[in-house]
Amino acid sequence: MREEKTPAPGGRWDGSAWCYGDDVDTDVIIPARYLVTSDPKLLGPHCLEDLDPHFASRVTPGDVVVGGENFGCGSSREHAPLALKGAGVSCVVAASFARIFFRNALNVGLPILICPEGARHTAPGDRLRIDLAQGTVENLTRGARYTGAPFPPFLQELVASGGIVPYIRRRLAQKKHQEARS
Amino acid sequence: MKHTLPSAILASRSQTPVREGEICAVRVDFAFANDITAPPAIRAFREMGAQGVFDPGRCAILPDHFTPNKDMAAAQQAKEARDFAREQGLRYWEVGRVGVEHAFLPEQGLILPGDVVVGADSHTCTGGALGAFATGLGSTDLAAAWALGETWFLVPPTLRVTVEGRPSPWVGGKDVVLALLERLGVQGARYKALEFSGEAFAHLTLDDRFTVANMAVECGAKAGVFVPDAPILAYAEARKARPFHPIYPDEGASYEAVVEIDAGSLEPLVAAPPSPAAVRPAKTFADVTVDQVFIGSCTNGRLRDLELAAGLLKGRRVADSVRCVVIPASYEVFKEALRRGYIATFVEAGAVVSTPSCGPCLGGHLGILAAGERCLATSNRNFTGRMGHPESEVYLAGPLVAAATALTGRITDPREV
């Protein structure tokens, strides 16, 4: 289930926008009644169903979820980014993210982009082109291009090295090596 | 460099200087997960190639969310969590001896002043009531903390929250934190830490402080930390499972802002769905009828909460139209409530009393709502679909409003009954 790791920093996608405004909480991203599994394939069909019952059945792989401020607030459930991945969402663009969701998205390999302008000027159904390496959102429907906020250097490194799982694996190997030497 | 309390705690656990807005690596004193968040953490832990946790005595799994197992899938998750806890020798307590994690762990002396605590649950911030930097993470981050005994944080700016004045007997921790949410909104403290102090807390119990710290995350905060004082130190000293060293803010530290709340002017408050920040006086909701009242959770399922609710319900009956569900947040609370007669009061009043569990708070079990139903709950979230059907509604309040509402069947200011 975790076969797809944090994506290479250069991901690029075209997709339609699904817009949900400010304060999208993790209870509506994936309601607790489905937290008896953490398999993205089982979570995906229920993604966002309490906010938009049509989302999971109509979303096309590659589509982009667009939030306003504080996307992913509330519960720490990592099942929220997993459900978005399972539904086929390529990237979440928002004006800002709640902190636990932000970390979880990086850790499970759901691409996210902080881009207040892009989030504000996107309407449902707009065609978006996301370029994660450039940090840009291009609105193909409106002919506009927006640049998102870069991650801090440590997080860029973390993403570039494949995410927290390989990072910890490397740290543990170093530790073992040092212990063997001493 | 002068540190606020949250920064000072991070600095004490970091090998490099800690500056606001920069990322630092910090050693963690305690790291835990629950029956929902442990299974993904266990899988991530194995993928990391970790053989053992950094210190089994500082790592725990608590079966509290879908327990006693609500169905087969929940039973499988709980088993996966239990098997790992036994394999690794983690701290683990079985159903019947445990409680909702954020109520139970402080009782066990495992969250202490000056600690950095991480939990795979957003309400881990509750531990801030004891002067710890306690914060929620996702399962993969928690697995990393189990493996290495450290995690990374973007050091947050601090909002200083001072609560002054003497609250009326009808006002408690829930009203204080709802007043704060009304002021800050659900993202007013996003990526920030809160530091709590003030004379009002001398007039409230420690249980009230747990309620306040518990809902820091509802303002978006990374942590909500109380400045250690005599009641905190006495509680920690009496229960500590290991030595601790309280940490205090530096004199002259710089805060992003100061939020002042006058507890003396507060009245019983209620948050309307679907936002914990949609706060108004309880009396303004008098025409709102409810189908269920829930008294419990990591927010308000402690002894003081049950004492207040039992005080109002004693010798009276829950309204015929209402299902009143009472869930003590831990076995210590349950046993003491039993000894003091509160449980008998609830049962005689016509309430349901259940074993400690998160239960209905997150729509798990023990009181799920149907379409169109309305619940007044002492818990912390009233998001769409939080306690059941997406067309159900949750109003949030403290135990006095909850008990008064159970008696009348409509949202009721406790001063009325």
Coordinates of C-alpha atoms in Angstrom, one line a residue:
Chain A
M1 CA 0.0 0.0 0.0
R2 CA 2.9 2.4 0.5
E3 CA 4.6 1.5 -2.8
E4 CA 4.5 5.1 -4.0
K5 CA 6.8 7.2 -1.9
T6 CA 7.3 10.9 -1.8
P7 CA 7.4 11.9 -5.4
A8 CA 10.5 13.1 -7.2
P9 CA 10.6 16.8 -6.8
G10 CA 9.9 17.4 -10.5
G11 CA 6.4 16.1 -10.8
R12 CA 4.2 17.6 -13.5
W13 CA 0.4 17.1 -14.1
D14 CA -2.5 18.4 -16.0
G15 CA -5.9 18.0 -14.4
S16 CA -9.3 19.6 -13.6
A17 CA -9.7 21.7 -10.4
W18 CA -12.0 20.7 -7.6
C19 CA -12.4 23.7 -5.3
Y20 CA -13.4 23.5 -1.6
G21 CA -12.6 26.8 0.1
D22 CA -11.2 27.4 3.6
D23 CA -10.8 25.1 6.6
V24 CA -11.3 21.8 4.8
D25 CA -11.0 19.4 7.8
T26 CA -9.6 15.9 7.8
D27 CA -13.0 14.5 9.0
V28 CA -14.6 15.5 5.7
I29 CA -11.5 14.4 3.7
I30 CA -12.0 10.9 5.1
P31 CA -14.7 10.4 7.8
A32 CA -13.7 8.3 10.9
R33 CA -16.2 5.6 10.0
Y34 CA -13.7 4.5 7.3
L35 CA -10.6 4.5 9.5
V36 CA -10.7 0.7 9.9
T37 CA -8.2 0.5 7.1
S38 CA -5.3 2.6 5.9
D39 CA -5.3 1.2 2.3
P40 CA -5.5 4.1 -0.1
K41 CA -7.5 2.0 -2.6
L42 CA -10.2 1.4 0.0
L43 CA -10.2 5.0 1.4
G44 CA -10.2 6.7 -2.0
P45 CA -13.9 5.9 -2.9
H46 CA -15.0 7.7 0.3
C47 CA -12.7 10.7 -0.1
L48 CA -14.5 14.1 0.6
E49 CA -17.9 12.3 0.5
D50 CA -19.4 14.3 3.3
L51 CA -18.5 17.6 1.6
D52 CA -19.1 16.6 -2.0
P53 CA -20.8 13.2 -2.5
H54 CA -20.0 13.2 -6.3
F55 CA -16.2 13.9 -5.9
A56 CA -14.9 10.3 -5.6
S57 CA -17.0 9.0 -8.5
R58 CA -16.3 11.8 -10.8
V59 CA -12.6 12.7 -10.1
T60 CA -10.2 11.7 -12.9
P61 CA -6.7 10.6 -12.1
G62 CA -4.4 13.7 -12.3
D63 CA -7.1 16.1 -11.1
V64 CA -6.1 18.8 -8.6
V65 CA -7.9 19.6 -5.3
V66 CA -7.8 23.3 -4.5
G67 CA -8.3 24.6 -1.0
G68 CA -8.2 28.0 0.6
E69 CA -6.6 28.7 3.9
N70 CA -5.9 25.9 6.5
F71 CA -6.5 22.9 4.3
G72 CA -6.4 19.7 6.2
C73 CA -7.2 21.1 9.7
G74 CA -8.3 18.9 12.6
S75 CA -7.5 15.3 13.2
S76 CA -3.9 14.0 12.6
R77 CA -5.1 11.0 10.5
E78 CA -2.6 10.2 7.8
H79 CA -5.5 8.5 6.2
A80 CA -6.5 11.9 4.8
P81 CA -3.6 12.3 2.3
L82 CA -3.8 8.6 1.7
A83 CA -7.5 8.9 0.7
L84 CA -6.7 11.8 -1.7
K85 CA -4.0 9.7 -3.3
G86 CA -6.3 6.7 -3.4
A87 CA -8.9 8.9 -5.2
G88 CA -6.4 9.7 -7.9
V89 CA -5.7 13.3 -6.9
S90 CA -2.3 14.4 -8.3
C91 CA -1.7 17.4 -6.1
V92 CA -3.4 19.7 -3.6
V93 CA -3.0 23.4 -4.1
A94 CA -4.0 25.7 -1.2
A95 CA -3.4 29.1 0.2
S96 CA -2.2 27.4 3.4
F97 CA -2.1 24.0 5.0
A98 CA -2.7 22.9 8.6
R99 CA 0.6 21.7 10.0
I100 CA 0.0 18.0 10.6
F101 CA -1.6 17.6 7.2
F102 CA 1.4 19.3 5.6
R103 CA 3.8 16.9 7.2
N104 CA 1.6 13.9 6.5
A105 CA 1.3 14.8 2.8
L106 CA 5.1 15.0 2.5
N107 CA 5.5 11.7 4.3
V108 CA 3.0 9.7 2.3
G109 CA 4.0 11.3 -1.0
L110 CA 0.9 13.4 -1.8
P111 CA 2.3 16.4 -3.7
I112 CA 1.2 19.8 -2.2
L113 CA 1.8 23.3 -3.2
I114 CA 1.3 26.5 -1.2
C115 CA 0.0 29.1 -3.7
P116 CA -2.4 31.6 -2.3
E117 CA -2.9 33.4 -5.7
G118 CA -3.4 30.2 -7.6
A119 CA -5.9 29.0 -5.1
R120 CA -7.8 32.2 -5.1
H121 CA -8.1 32.6 -8.9
T122 CA -9.1 29.0 -9.7
A123 CA -12.7 28.0 -10.3
P124 CA -14.2 24.5 -10.2
G125 CA -13.5 22.7 -13.4
D126 CA -10.6 24.9 -14.6
R127 CA -7.8 23.0 -16.3
L128 CA -4.6 23.3 -14.2
R129 CA -1.0 22.4 -15.1
I130 CA 1.1 21.8 -12.0
D131 CA 4.9 21.9 -12.2
L132 CA 6.2 20.9 -8.8
A133 CA 9.9 21.5 -9.7
Q134 CA 9.0 25.1 -10.7
G135 CA 6.4 25.4 -7.9
T136 CA 3.9 26.8 -10.4
V137 CA 0.2 26.5 -11.1
E138 CA -0.8 27.3 -14.7
N139 CA -4.5 27.9 -15.2
L140 CA -4.9 26.7 -18.8
T141 CA -8.6 27.8 -18.8
R142 CA -7.8 31.4 -17.8
G143 CA -4.3 31.7 -19.3
A144 CA -2.7 32.7 -16.0
R145 CA 0.3 31.4 -14.2
Y146 CA 1.1 31.6 -10.5
T147 CA 4.2 30.7 -8.5
G148 CA 3.9 29.0 -5.1
A149 CA 6.0 29.3 -1.9
P150 CA 9.1 27.1 -1.9
F151 CA 9.6 24.7 1.0
P152 CA 12.3 25.4 3.5
P153 CA 15.7 23.9 2.5
F154 CA 15.5 21.0 5.0
L155 CA 12.1 19.9 3.6
Q156 CA 13.4 20.3 0.0
E157 CA 16.2 17.9 0.9
L158 CA 13.8 15.5 2.6
V159 CA 11.5 15.4 -0.5
A160 CA 14.5 15.2 -2.9
S161 CA 15.9 12.2 -0.9
G162 CA 12.6 10.3 -1.3
G163 CA 10.8 11.3 1.9
I164 CA 11.1 10.5 5.6
V165 CA 11.1 6.7 5.3
P166 CA 14.4 6.5 3.3
Y167 CA 15.8 9.4 5.4
I168 CA 15.3 7.4 8.6
R169 CA 16.5 4.2 7.0
R170 CA 19.7 6.0 6.2
R171 CA 20.0 7.5 9.6
L172 CA 19.6 4.1 11.2
A173 CA 22.2 2.6 9.0
Q174 CA 24.7 5.4 9.9
K175 CA 23.9 4.8 13.6
K176 CA 24.5 1.1 13.2
H177 CA 27.8 1.7 11.4
Q178 CA 29.0 4.1 14.1
E179 CA 28.0 1.7 16.9
A180 CA 29.9 -1.1 15.1
R181 CA 33.0 1.1 14.9
S182 CA 33.0 2.2 18.5
Chain B
M1 CA 18.6 34.5 23.0
K2 CA 15.5 34.8 25.1
H3 CA 12.9 32.1 24.6
T4 CA 9.2 31.9 25.1
L5 CA 8.1 28.7 27.0
P6 CA 7.5 26.6 23.9
S7 CA 10.8 27.7 22.3
A8 CA 12.6 27.1 25.6
I9 CA 11.4 23.5 25.8
L10 CA 12.5 22.9 22.2
A11 CA 15.8 24.5 22.9
S12 CA 16.4 22.2 25.9
R13 CA 16.0 19.2 23.6
S14 CA 18.0 20.4 20.7
Q15 CA 21.7 20.3 20.0
T16 CA 21.6 23.4 17.9
P17 CA 20.3 26.9 18.6
V18 CA 16.6 27.2 18.3
R19 CA 15.3 30.2 16.3
E20 CA 11.7 31.0 15.4
G21 CA 10.9 30.2 11.8
E22 CA 13.8 27.7 11.5
I23 CA 13.7 24.0 11.5
C24 CA 15.3 22.1 14.4
A25 CA 15.8 18.5 15.4
V26 CA 14.6 17.8 18.9
R27 CA 14.9 14.8 21.2
V28 CA 11.5 13.4 22.3
D29 CA 10.7 12.3 25.8
F30 CA 7.6 10.3 25.0
A31 CA 6.0 9.1 21.8
F32 CA 2.6 7.3 21.4
A33 CA -0.1 6.1 19.0
N34 CA -3.6 4.7 19.3
D35 CA -5.5 1.8 17.8
I36 CA -6.2 3.8 14.6
T37 CA -2.9 5.5 14.1
A38 CA -0.6 2.7 15.3
P39 CA -1.1 0.3 12.4
P40 CA 0.2 2.7 9.7
A41 CA 3.0 3.7 12.0
I42 CA 4.0 0.1 12.5
R43 CA 4.1 -0.4 8.8
A44 CA 6.2 2.7 8.3
F45 CA 8.5 1.6 11.2
R46 CA 9.2 -1.7 9.4
E47 CA 9.8 0.0 6.1
M48 CA 12.3 2.2 7.8
G49 CA 14.2 -0.9 8.6
A50 CA 14.0 -0.1 12.3
Q51 CA 14.6 -3.1 14.6
G52 CA 13.6 -1.6 17.9
V53 CA 12.1 1.6 19.3
F54 CA 14.6 4.1 20.8
D55 CA 13.4 3.4 24.4
P56 CA 10.4 1.1 25.1
G57 CA 9.6 2.8 28.3
R58 CA 9.2 6.1 26.5
C59 CA 6.9 4.6 23.7
A60 CA 3.3 3.6 24.1
I61 CA 0.3 2.3 22.3
L62 CA -3.2 3.0 23.8
P63 CA -6.3 1.1 22.6
D64 CA -8.9 3.9 23.0
H65 CA -10.6 4.9 19.7
F66 CA -12.6 2.0 18.4
T67 CA -12.3 0.0 21.6
P68 CA -13.8 -2.2 23.1
N69 CA -13.5 -3.4 19.5
K70 CA -16.5 -2.1 17.6
D71 CA -16.3 -4.5 14.7
M72 CA -14.1 -7.0 13.0
A73 CA -12.0 -4.5 11.1
A74 CA -11.4 -2.5 14.3
A75 CA -10.5 -5.7 16.1
Q76 CA -7.9 -6.5 13.5
Q77 CA -6.3 -3.0 13.9
A78 CA -6.3 -3.3 17.6
K79 CA -4.7 -6.7 17.4
E80 CA -2.0 -5.4 15.0
A81 CA -1.3 -2.6 17.5
R82 CA -1.3 -4.9 20.5
D83 CA 1.0 -7.5 18.9
F84 CA 3.6 -4.8 18.0
A85 CA 3.4 -3.4 21.5
R86 CA 4.2 -6.8 22.9
E87 CA 6.9 -7.5 20.4
Q88 CA 8.7 -4.3 21.1
G89 CA 8.0 -4.2 24.9
L90 CA 6.2 -0.8 24.6
R91 CA 4.0 0.5 27.3
Y92 CA 0.5 -0.9 26.6
W93 CA -2.6 -1.2 28.7
E94 CA -5.5 -3.3 27.9
V95 CA -9.2 -2.3 27.7
G96 CA -10.5 -2.1 31.2
R97 CA -7.3 -0.6 32.6
V98 CA -6.7 2.2 30.1
G99 CA -8.5 5.4 29.1
V100 CA -8.6 8.1 26.4
E101 CA -4.9 8.6 25.8
H102 CA -4.8 12.3 26.6
A103 CA -6.6 11.8 29.9
F104 CA -4.8 8.6 30.8
L105 CA -1.1 9.4 30.1
P106 CA -0.9 12.4 32.4
E107 CA -2.5 10.3 35.2
Q108 CA 0.3 7.7 34.7
G109 CA 3.0 10.4 35.1
L110 CA 4.2 9.8 31.6
I111 CA 3.8 13.4 30.4
L112 CA 5.7 15.8 32.6
P113 CA 6.7 19.5 32.8
G114 CA 9.5 20.3 30.4
D115 CA 8.9 17.3 28.2
V116 CA 8.7 17.2 24.4
V117 CA 5.9 14.7 23.7
V118 CA 4.7 13.5 20.3
G119 CA 1.6 11.5 19.7
A120 CA -0.1 10.2 16.5
D121 CA -3.3 12.1 17.5
S122 CA -4.0 15.8 17.1
H123 CA -5.2 16.2 20.7
T124 CA -1.7 15.3 22.0
C125 CA -1.5 19.1 22.7
T126 CA -3.6 18.3 25.9
G127 CA -0.3 17.5 27.6
G128 CA 0.5 21.2 27.5
A129 CA -1.6 21.5 30.6
L130 CA 1.4 20.1 32.5
G131 CA 4.0 22.4 31.0
A132 CA 5.1 20.0 28.3
F133 CA 5.6 20.8 24.6
A134 CA 3.1 18.2 23.4
T135 CA 2.0 18.0 19.8
G136 CA 0.2 15.7 17.3
L137 CA 1.9 14.1 14.3
G138 CA 0.9 11.7 11.6
S139 CA 1.7 8.0 11.8
T140 CA 4.8 8.1 9.6
D141 CA 6.4 10.9 11.7
L142 CA 5.5 9.0 14.8
A143 CA 7.2 5.9 13.4
A144 CA 10.3 8.1 12.8
A145 CA 10.2 9.3 16.4
W146 CA 9.9 5.7 17.7
A147 CA 12.9 4.7 15.5
L148 CA 15.2 7.6 16.3
G149 CA 13.9 9.2 19.5
E150 CA 13.8 12.6 17.8
T151 CA 11.7 14.6 15.3
W152 CA 11.9 17.9 13.4
F153 CA 9.9 21.0 14.1
L154 CA 9.6 24.4 12.5
V155 CA 10.1 26.5 15.6
P156 CA 6.8 28.4 15.9
P157 CA 6.2 32.0 17.0
T158 CA 4.3 32.2 20.3
L159 CA 1.1 33.8 21.2
R160 CA 0.9 34.6 24.9
V161 CA -2.6 33.9 26.3
T162 CA -3.3 35.5 29.7
V163 CA -6.5 34.6 31.4
E164 CA -7.3 36.9 34.4
G165 CA -10.2 37.5 36.7
R166 CA -12.2 35.1 38.8
P167 CA -14.6 33.0 36.7
S168 CA -18.2 32.5 38.0
P169 CA -19.1 29.0 39.3
W170 CA -20.9 28.4 36.0
V171 CA -17.8 29.0 33.9
G172 CA -15.0 26.4 33.4
G173 CA -12.1 25.5 31.2
K174 CA -14.4 24.8 28.2
D175 CA -15.8 28.3 28.3
V176 CA -12.3 29.8 28.6
V177 CA -11.1 27.9 25.5
L178 CA -14.3 28.6 23.5
A179 CA -13.8 32.3 24.3
L180 CA -10.2 32.0 22.9
L181 CA -11.5 30.3 19.8
E182 CA -14.1 33.0 19.3
R183 CA -11.2 35.5 19.4
L184 CA -8.6 33.6 17.3
G185 CA -10.8 31.6 14.9
V186 CA -9.9 28.1 13.7
Q187 CA -6.6 29.3 12.1
G188 CA -5.6 32.2 14.3
A189 CA -2.8 30.1 15.8
R190 CA -1.9 28.1 12.7
Y191 CA 1.8 27.2 12.8
K192 CA 2.1 29.0 16.2
A193 CA 2.3 27.9 19.8
L194 CA 0.2 29.2 22.7
E195 CA 1.6 29.9 26.1
F196 CA -1.0 30.0 28.9
S197 CA -0.8 31.8 32.2
G198 CA -3.0 34.0 34.4
E199 CA -4.7 34.3 37.7
A200 CA -8.0 32.8 36.5
F201 CA -6.4 29.3 36.5
A202 CA -5.8 29.6 40.2
H203 CA -9.6 29.6 40.6
L204 CA -10.0 26.6 38.3
T205 CA -9.0 22.9 38.7
L206 CA -6.2 21.2 36.8
D207 CA -8.9 19.3 34.9
D208 CA -10.0 22.7 33.5
R209 CA -6.5 23.3 32.2
F210 CA -6.5 20.0 30.4
T211 CA -9.7 21.2 28.6
V212 CA -8.0 24.4 27.6
A213 CA -4.8 22.8 26.3
N214 CA -6.8 20.1 24.5
M215 CA -8.5 22.6 22.2
A216 CA -5.3 24.5 21.3
V217 CA -5.2 22.6 18.1
E218 CA -8.7 23.8 17.2
C219 CA -7.1 27.3 16.8
G220 CA -4.5 25.7 14.6
A221 CA -1.8 25.7 17.2
K222 CA 1.2 23.4 17.3
A223 CA 1.1 23.3 21.1
G224 CA -0.6 25.1 24.0
V225 CA 1.7 25.1 27.0
F226 CA 0.9 26.2 30.5
V227 CA 3.7 27.9 32.5
P228 CA 4.4 25.5 35.4
D229 CA 3.0 26.6 38.8
A230 CA 2.4 24.9 42.2
P231 CA -0.7 22.8 41.1
I232 CA 1.1 21.5 38.0
L233 CA 4.3 20.7 39.9
A234 CA 2.4 19.0 42.7
Y235 CA 0.4 16.8 40.3
A236 CA 3.6 15.8 38.3
E237 CA 5.6 15.2 41.5
A238 CA 2.9 12.8 42.9
R239 CA 2.6 10.8 39.7
K240 CA 6.0 11.0 37.8
A241 CA 7.1 7.8 36.1
R242 CA 10.6 9.4 35.7
P243 CA 12.5 12.5 36.9
F244 CA 11.5 15.8 35.3
H245 CA 12.8 19.3 35.1
P246 CA 10.2 22.1 34.6
I247 CA 11.1 24.8 32.1
Y248 CA 10.0 28.4 32.2
P249 CA 9.8 31.2 29.7
D250 CA 12.7 33.7 29.8
E251 CA 12.1 37.1 31.2
G252 CA 11.8 39.5 28.3
A253 CA 11.1 36.9 25.6
S254 CA 9.3 38.2 22.6
Y255 CA 5.8 37.2 21.7
E256 CA 4.1 37.6 18.4
A257 CA 1.0 38.9 20.3
V258 CA -0.7 38.8 23.6
V259 CA -4.3 37.7 23.9
E260 CA -6.0 38.7 27.1
I261 CA -9.2 37.0 28.3
D262 CA -11.2 38.3 31.3
A263 CA -12.6 35.1 32.8
G264 CA -14.6 37.2 35.2
S265 CA -16.8 38.4 32.4
L266 CA -17.4 35.0 30.8
E267 CA -20.7 33.2 30.7
P268 CA -21.5 29.6 29.6
L269 CA -20.7 29.3 25.9
V270 CA -21.6 27.0 23.0
A271 CA -19.9 26.5 19.6
A272 CA -22.4 25.9 16.7
P273 CA -21.7 23.5 13.9
P274 CA -19.6 23.1 11.8
S275 CA -16.9 25.2 13.5
P276 CA -15.5 25.1 17.0
A277 CA -15.0 28.9 16.6
A278 CA -18.7 29.7 15.9
V279 CA -19.1 30.6 19.6
R280 CA -22.1 32.4 21.2
P281 CA -23.5 32.4 24.8
A282 CA -25.5 29.2 25.6
K283 CA -28.6 31.2 26.3
T284 CA -28.8 32.4 22.7
F285 CA -29.4 28.8 21.5
A286 CA -32.4 28.2 23.8
D287 CA -34.6 27.2 20.8
V288 CA -32.3 24.5 19.6
T289 CA -33.6 21.0 20.6
V290 CA -31.2 18.0 20.8
D291 CA -31.6 14.3 20.4
Q292 CA -28.4 13.4 22.3
V293 CA -26.1 14.8 24.9
F294 CA -22.5 13.4 25.2
I295 CA -20.5 14.0 28.3
G296 CA -17.0 12.6 27.9
S297 CA -13.9 12.7 25.7
C298 CA -10.3 13.9 26.1
T299 CA -11.7 17.4 26.4
N300 CA -14.3 17.0 29.2
G301 CA -14.4 13.4 30.5
R302 CA -12.4 14.0 33.7
L303 CA -13.5 13.9 37.3
R304 CA -14.3 17.6 37.6
D305 CA -16.5 17.4 34.5
L306 CA -18.4 14.4 35.9
E307 CA -18.7 16.1 39.3
L308 CA -20.3 19.2 37.7
A309 CA -22.6 17.2 35.5
A310 CA -23.6 14.9 38.4
G311 CA -24.3 17.9 40.6
L312 CA -26.9 19.2 38.1
L313 CA -28.4 15.7 37.3
K314 CA -28.7 14.5 40.9
G315 CA -32.3 13.6 41.8
R316 CA -33.5 14.6 38.3
R317 CA -34.4 12.9 35.1
V318 CA -32.9 13.2 31.6
A319 CA -35.7 14.5 29.3
D320 CA -37.7 11.8 27.6
S321 CA -36.6 13.0 24.2
V322 CA -32.9 12.8 24.9
R323 CA -30.3 10.1 25.0
C324 CA -27.6 11.1 27.4
V325 CA -24.3 9.3 27.0
V326 CA -21.7 9.6 29.7
I327 CA -18.2 8.2 29.2
P328 CA -15.5 8.7 31.9
A329 CA -12.2 9.4 30.1
S330 CA -10.1 6.9 32.0
Y331 CA -10.4 4.1 34.5
E332 CA -9.1 6.3 37.3
V333 CA -11.9 8.7 36.6
F334 CA -14.4 5.9 36.3
K335 CA -13.5 4.3 39.6
E336 CA -13.4 7.6 41.5
A337 CA -16.8 8.6 40.0
L338 CA -18.1 5.3 41.1
R339 CA -16.8 5.8 44.6
R340 CA -18.3 9.3 44.8
G341 CA -21.7 8.2 43.6
Y342 CA -21.6 10.1 40.3
I343 CA -22.2 7.0 38.3
A344 CA -25.2 6.1 40.3
T345 CA -26.5 9.6 39.8
F346 CA -26.2 9.3 36.0
V347 CA -27.8 5.9 35.9
E348 CA -30.7 7.0 38.1
A349 CA -31.2 10.1 36.0
G350 CA -31.6 7.8 32.9
A351 CA -28.2 8.3 31.3
V352 CA -26.1 5.7 29.5
V353 CA -22.7 5.1 31.2
S354 CA -20.1 3.4 29.1
T355 CA -16.5 2.1 29.6
P356 CA -13.8 4.7 28.8
S357 CA -13.4 5.2 25.0
C358 CA -13.2 8.0 22.5
G359 CA -16.5 6.4 21.3
P360 CA -18.9 8.8 19.7
C361 CA -16.6 11.9 19.7
L362 CA -15.2 11.0 16.3
G363 CA -18.2 9.0 15.1
G364 CA -16.6 5.7 16.2
H365 CA -19.3 4.0 18.2
L366 CA -21.4 4.2 21.4
G367 CA -23.7 7.0 20.2
I368 CA -23.6 7.7 16.5
L369 CA -26.0 10.2 15.0
A370 CA -28.6 9.6 12.3
A371 CA -29.5 12.1 9.5
G372 CA -31.1 15.2 10.9
E373 CA -30.2 14.4 14.5
R374 CA -28.5 16.9 16.8
C375 CA -26.1 16.4 19.7
L376 CA -24.7 18.6 22.3
A377 CA -21.3 17.3 23.2
T378 CA -18.5 18.2 25.6
S379 CA -15.9 17.1 23.1
N380 CA -13.8 19.3 20.8
R381 CA -14.9 19.1 17.2
N382 CA -18.3 19.8 15.5
F383 CA -17.2 19.3 11.9
T384 CA -19.6 18.0 9.3
G385 CA -20.2 14.3 9.9
R386 CA -18.0 14.3 13.0
M387 CA -20.3 12.1 15.1
G388 CA -22.2 10.3 12.4
H389 CA -24.3 11.1 9.4
P390 CA -23.1 14.1 7.4
E391 CA -26.6 15.7 7.9
S392 CA -26.3 15.4 11.7
E393 CA -25.2 18.3 13.8
V394 CA -22.9 18.7 16.9
Y395 CA -22.9 21.7 19.3
L396 CA -19.9 21.9 21.7
A397 CA -20.1 23.1 25.4
G398 CA -18.8 22.3 28.8
P399 CA -20.3 19.7 31.3
L400 CA -22.7 22.1 33.0
V401 CA -24.4 23.2 29.7
A402 CA -24.5 19.5 28.7
A403 CA -26.2 18.4 31.9
A404 CA -28.7 21.2 31.8
T405 CA -29.4 20.4 28.1
A406 CA -29.9 16.7 29.0
L407 CA -32.6 17.8 31.5
T408 CA -34.6 20.0 29.2
G409 CA -34.0 18.6 25.7
R410 CA -32.9 21.9 24.3
I411 CA -29.6 23.8 24.6
T412 CA -29.8 25.3 28.1
D413 CA -27.8 27.8 30.1
P414 CA -27.1 25.9 33.4
R415 CA -28.2 28.9 35.4
E416 CA -31.7 28.2 34.3
V417 CA -32.1 24.8 35.9

